[in-house]
Coordinates of C-alpha atoms and ligand atoms in Angstrom, one line a residue:
M110 CA -179.5 -77.6 -63.4
R111 CA -180.2 -77.5 -59.7
G112 CA -178.1 -79.7 -57.4
R113 CA -179.4 -82.7 -55.5
F114 CA -180.1 -82.6 -51.8
I115 CA -179.4 -85.8 -49.8
T116 CA -179.8 -86.1 -46.1
F117 CA -178.7 -88.7 -43.5
E118 CA -180.8 -89.3 -40.4
G119 CA -180.9 -91.8 -37.6
G120 CA -180.1 -92.1 -33.9
E121 CA -176.9 -91.8 -32.0
G122 CA -173.9 -93.7 -33.5
T123 CA -175.8 -95.1 -36.5
G124 CA -173.1 -93.9 -38.9
K125 CA -174.5 -90.7 -40.3
S126 CA -171.2 -88.8 -40.2
T127 CA -169.3 -91.8 -41.6
H128 CA -171.7 -92.4 -44.5
S129 CA -172.4 -88.8 -45.4
T130 CA -168.6 -88.3 -45.7
L131 CA -168.1 -91.5 -47.8
L132 CA -170.9 -90.6 -50.1
A133 CA -169.7 -87.0 -50.6
D134 CA -166.1 -88.3 -51.3
R135 CA -167.4 -90.8 -53.8
L136 CA -169.4 -88.2 -55.7
K137 CA -166.5 -85.8 -55.7
S138 CA -164.2 -88.6 -57.1
L139 CA -166.5 -88.6 -60.1
G140 CA -166.2 -84.9 -60.6
T141 CA -169.5 -83.9 -59.0
R142 CA -169.4 -80.7 -57.1
V143 CA -170.5 -81.4 -53.5
V144 CA -171.0 -79.5 -50.3
L145 CA -170.8 -81.8 -47.2
T146 CA -172.6 -80.2 -44.3
R147 CA -174.3 -81.0 -41.0
E148 CA -177.0 -79.9 -38.6
P149 CA -177.2 -78.3 -36.2
G150 CA -174.6 -76.1 -37.8
G151 CA -173.3 -75.9 -41.4
S152 CA -173.0 -72.0 -41.5
P153 CA -171.1 -69.7 -39.2
G154 CA -174.3 -68.5 -37.4
A155 CA -175.7 -72.0 -37.1
E156 CA -172.4 -73.3 -35.7
V157 CA -172.7 -70.8 -32.8
I158 CA -176.2 -72.1 -32.1
R159 CA -174.9 -75.7 -32.3
H160 CA -172.6 -75.0 -29.4
V161 CA -175.5 -73.6 -27.3
L162 CA -177.7 -76.6 -28.0
L163 CA -175.2 -79.4 -27.6
S164 CA -173.7 -78.0 -24.4
G165 CA -177.1 -78.3 -22.8
V166 CA -177.3 -74.7 -21.6
A167 CA -180.6 -74.3 -23.6
K168 CA -182.3 -77.3 -22.0
P169 CA -183.6 -75.4 -18.9
L170 CA -185.3 -73.0 -21.4
G171 CA -187.7 -75.8 -22.3
I172 CA -188.4 -78.0 -25.4
E173 CA -190.1 -75.2 -27.4
A174 CA -187.2 -72.9 -27.0
E175 CA -184.8 -75.6 -28.0
A176 CA -187.0 -76.3 -31.1
V177 CA -186.9 -72.6 -32.0
L178 CA -183.1 -72.6 -31.6
F179 CA -182.8 -75.6 -33.9
A180 CA -185.1 -73.8 -36.4
A181 CA -183.0 -70.6 -36.2
A182 CA -179.9 -72.6 -37.0
R183 CA -181.6 -74.3 -39.9
G184 CA -182.9 -71.1 -41.4
D185 CA -179.4 -69.7 -41.4
H186 CA -177.9 -72.9 -42.8
V187 CA -180.5 -73.1 -45.6
R188 CA -180.1 -69.4 -46.6
N189 CA -176.3 -69.3 -46.4
T190 CA -175.1 -72.8 -47.4
I191 CA -177.8 -75.1 -48.8
E192 CA -179.8 -72.9 -51.1
P193 CA -176.8 -71.1 -52.7
A194 CA -175.1 -74.5 -53.4
L195 CA -178.2 -76.1 -54.9
A196 CA -178.9 -73.0 -57.1
Q197 CA -175.4 -73.3 -58.5
G198 CA -175.9 -77.0 -59.4
V199 CA -173.8 -78.2 -56.5
W200 CA -175.0 -81.3 -54.6
V201 CA -175.6 -81.0 -50.9
V202 CA -175.0 -84.0 -48.6
C203 CA -176.2 -83.1 -45.1
D204 CA -175.8 -85.0 -41.8
R205 CA -179.2 -84.5 -40.2
F206 CA -182.0 -82.1 -41.3
L207 CA -185.7 -81.5 -40.8
D208 CA -186.5 -85.1 -39.7
S209 CA -184.3 -84.7 -36.7
T210 CA -186.6 -81.9 -35.4
R211 CA -189.6 -84.0 -36.2
V212 CA -188.2 -86.9 -34.2
Y213 CA -186.3 -85.3 -31.3
Q214 CA -188.5 -82.3 -30.6
G215 CA -191.7 -83.6 -32.2
S216 CA -192.1 -87.4 -31.4
L217 CA -189.8 -87.5 -28.4
G218 CA -190.3 -84.0 -27.1
H219 CA -194.1 -84.2 -27.6
L220 CA -194.3 -80.9 -29.3
D221 CA -197.4 -80.2 -31.3
P222 CA -197.0 -81.3 -34.9
L223 CA -198.6 -78.0 -36.0
F224 CA -195.9 -76.1 -34.1
I225 CA -193.2 -78.2 -35.9
R226 CA -194.8 -77.6 -39.3
A227 CA -195.0 -73.8 -38.6
L228 CA -191.2 -73.8 -37.8
E229 CA -190.6 -75.7 -41.1
R230 CA -192.6 -73.2 -43.1
V231 CA -190.5 -70.3 -41.9
T232 CA -187.1 -72.0 -42.0
I233 CA -187.2 -74.2 -45.2
G234 CA -190.4 -73.2 -47.1
D235 CA -190.8 -75.6 -50.0
L236 CA -187.3 -77.1 -49.6
K237 CA -187.3 -80.8 -49.1
P238 CA -184.4 -83.3 -49.4
D239 CA -184.6 -85.3 -52.7
L240 CA -183.5 -88.3 -50.8
T241 CA -183.1 -89.2 -47.1
F242 CA -181.2 -92.2 -45.8
V243 CA -182.4 -93.3 -42.4
L244 CA -179.7 -95.4 -40.8
D245 CA -181.1 -98.0 -38.6
V246 CA -179.4 -99.9 -35.8
P247 CA -180.6 -101.2 -32.4
A248 CA -180.1 -98.4 -29.8
E249 CA -177.6 -100.5 -27.8
I250 CA -175.3 -100.9 -30.9
G251 CA -175.5 -97.2 -31.8
L252 CA -174.8 -96.1 -28.2
A253 CA -171.9 -98.5 -27.9
R254 CA -170.4 -97.2 -31.1
A255 CA -170.9 -93.6 -30.0
S256 CA -169.4 -94.3 -26.6
K257 CA -166.3 -96.0 -28.2
R258 CA -165.8 -93.1 -30.5
R259 CA -166.3 -90.5 -27.6
G260 CA -163.6 -92.1 -25.4
E261 CA -163.1 -90.0 -22.3
R262 CA -165.1 -87.0 -23.5
V263 CA -168.3 -86.2 -21.6
A264 CA -171.6 -87.2 -23.3
D265 CA -173.5 -84.2 -24.8
R266 CA -177.0 -83.1 -24.1
F267 CA -178.6 -85.8 -26.3
E268 CA -176.0 -88.6 -25.9
A269 CA -176.8 -88.5 -22.1
E270 CA -180.5 -89.5 -22.6
S271 CA -181.7 -92.9 -21.5
R272 CA -181.6 -96.1 -23.4
A273 CA -185.5 -96.0 -23.6
F274 CA -185.2 -92.6 -25.2
H275 CA -182.9 -93.9 -27.9
E276 CA -185.1 -96.9 -28.6
A277 CA -188.1 -94.6 -29.0
L278 CA -186.0 -92.5 -31.4
R279 CA -185.5 -95.6 -33.6
E280 CA -189.2 -96.2 -33.7
A281 CA -190.0 -92.6 -34.5
Y282 CA -187.6 -92.7 -37.5
R283 CA -189.3 -95.9 -38.7
E284 CA -192.6 -94.1 -38.7
I285 CA -191.1 -91.3 -40.8
V286 CA -189.9 -93.8 -43.4
A287 CA -193.3 -95.4 -43.5
A288 CA -195.0 -92.1 -43.9
E289 CA -192.7 -90.8 -46.7
P290 CA -191.4 -93.9 -48.6
G291 CA -190.7 -91.9 -51.8
R292 CA -188.2 -89.6 -50.0
C293 CA -186.9 -91.9 -47.2
I294 CA -185.0 -95.1 -47.5
A295 CA -184.2 -97.2 -44.4
I296 CA -180.7 -98.7 -44.4
D297 CA -179.7 -101.6 -42.1
A298 CA -176.6 -100.0 -40.7
T299 CA -175.6 -103.1 -38.5
E300 CA -173.7 -104.4 -41.5
P301 CA -170.0 -103.6 -42.0
K302 CA -169.3 -100.1 -43.2
A303 CA -168.3 -101.1 -46.7
A304 CA -171.6 -103.0 -47.2
V305 CA -173.6 -100.1 -45.9
A306 CA -171.7 -97.7 -48.1
E307 CA -172.4 -99.9 -51.2
R308 CA -176.1 -100.0 -50.5
I309 CA -176.2 -96.2 -50.2
W310 CA -174.3 -95.8 -53.4
K311 CA -176.5 -98.2 -55.3
T312 CA -179.6 -96.2 -54.2
V313 CA -178.0 -92.9 -55.2
T314 CA -177.1 -94.2 -58.7
E315 CA -180.5 -95.8 -59.2
R316 CA -182.4 -92.8 -58.0
F317 CA -180.5 -90.2 -59.9
D318 CA -179.4 -92.3 -62.9
S319 CA -175.8 -93.4 -62.7
T320 CA -174.8 -91.9 -66.1
R321 CA -175.9 -88.5 -64.9
V322 CA -174.2 -88.9 -61.5
S323 CA -170.9 -89.6 -63.2
S324 CA -171.2 -87.0 -66.0
L325 CA -172.0 -84.0 -63.8
P326 CA -169.8 -81.1 -64.5
A327 CA -166.4 -81.3 -62.8
G328 CA -165.5 -78.3 -60.7
A329 CA -164.0 -77.1 -57.5
A330 CA -165.5 -79.6 -55.1
S331 CA -165.8 -78.0 -51.7
Ligands
Z5A216 N1 -180.8 -82.6 -32.9 C1 -182.1 -82.3 -32.6 O1 -182.5 -82.6 -31.5 N2 -182.9 -81.7 -33.4 C2 -182.5 -81.2 -34.7 O2 -183.3 -80.6 -35.4 C3 -181.2 -81.6 -35.0 C4 -180.4 -82.3 -34.2 C5 -180.7 -81.2 -36.4 C6 -176.5 -83.5 -32.8 O3 -175.5 -84.3 -32.3 C7 -177.7 -83.7 -31.8 O4 -178.6 -82.7 -32.1 C8 -178.3 -85.0 -32.0 C9 -179.8 -84.7 -32.3 C10 -179.9 -83.3 -32.0 N3 -178.1 -85.7 -30.8 N4 -178.0 -86.9 -30.6 N5 -178.0 -87.9 -30.1 P1 -174.2 -84.6 -33.1 O5 -174.1 -84.0 -34.4 O6 -173.0 -84.3 -32.2 O7 -174.3 -86.2 -33.1 P2 -175.2 -87.2 -33.9 O8 -175.9 -86.5 -35.0 O9 -176.0 -88.0 -33.0 O10 -174.2 -88.1 -34.6 P3 -173.0 -89.0 -34.0 O11 -173.2 -89.2 -32.6 O12 -171.8 -88.2 -34.4 O13 -173.2 -90.4 -34.7 P4 -173.2 -90.8 -36.2 O14 -172.7 -89.6 -37.1 O15 -174.5 -91.4 -36.6 O16 -172.1 -91.9 -36.2 P5 -170.6 -91.9 -36.8 O17 -169.8 -90.9 -36.1 O18 -170.6 -92.0 -38.2 O19 -170.2 -93.4 -36.3 C11 -170.0 -93.6 -34.9 C12 -168.9 -94.7 -34.7 O20 -169.3 -95.9 -35.2 C13 -167.6 -94.3 -35.4 O21 -166.5 -94.7 -34.6 C14 -167.7 -95.1 -36.7 O22 -166.4 -95.4 -37.2 C15 -168.4 -96.4 -36.2 N6 -169.2 -97.0 -37.3 C16 -170.0 -96.3 -38.2 N7 -170.6 -97.3 -39.0 C17 -170.2 -98.5 -38.6 C18 -170.5 -99.8 -39.0 N8 -171.3 -100.1 -40.1 N9 -169.9 -100.8 -38.3 C19 -169.1 -100.6 -37.3 N10 -168.8 -99.3 -36.8 C20 -169.4 -98.3 -37.5

């Protein structure tokens, strides 16, 4: 049986890394085989492109070029990490995926939706997440969390955007949830981590049937 594909989305500091890791660990503790991955990145080729994108050196090339680079990274990630895992019955938990491009390059970058859809066709084809958690916190809370975590490190290309940019991000994610309520679940991530993790777990067990989640074949979880 094909694995399940779960993605985490949301703005800066909303808790995507935290909760994708917690979910993957909980699934593994039940014997489920899981790949925990992220975008941009998640495969050797895509990790190289990640560095180019987050360092900001691609910004002067323009928003279309950045979108093409995100797409190139995604194509490599899908071919080399995500699809092989799903085909072997391994679950994939991914920190950011196609909705990030729709929001950052589409809604916020004002790229033509047809261009975004064309990139999706060539990078992911028919592949869609089975479930997407959109973590929602006010921009000021997310930015404060991210800044605390960052410490003295310099803000990356996207962290350095304005408060208004991050508020617009939140709104764009809300529109995605409204447009695809079957796939996307909004989670109030202002609550303490444990409460957020419990809501996510409850959704996963309800969506995929708790008896099957816990009885998936045990194996070398990666
Ligand atoms: N991007 C794009 O433009 N187009 C695309 O197609 C893709 C990406 C795929 C990737 O940056 C950037 O690329 C991203 C969009 C763009 N830029 N931005 N902004 P990244 O991977 O380096 O960073 P990120 O994706 O934004 O995630 P993040 O900054 O690492 O945040 P996070 O993963 O959502 O948060 P976290 O690390 O789990 O938590 C942040 C801190 O808050 C941490 O100290 C936690 O312990 C704490 N935390 C988490 N949850 C809670 C709760 N509930 N209470 C209190 N504290 C909490």
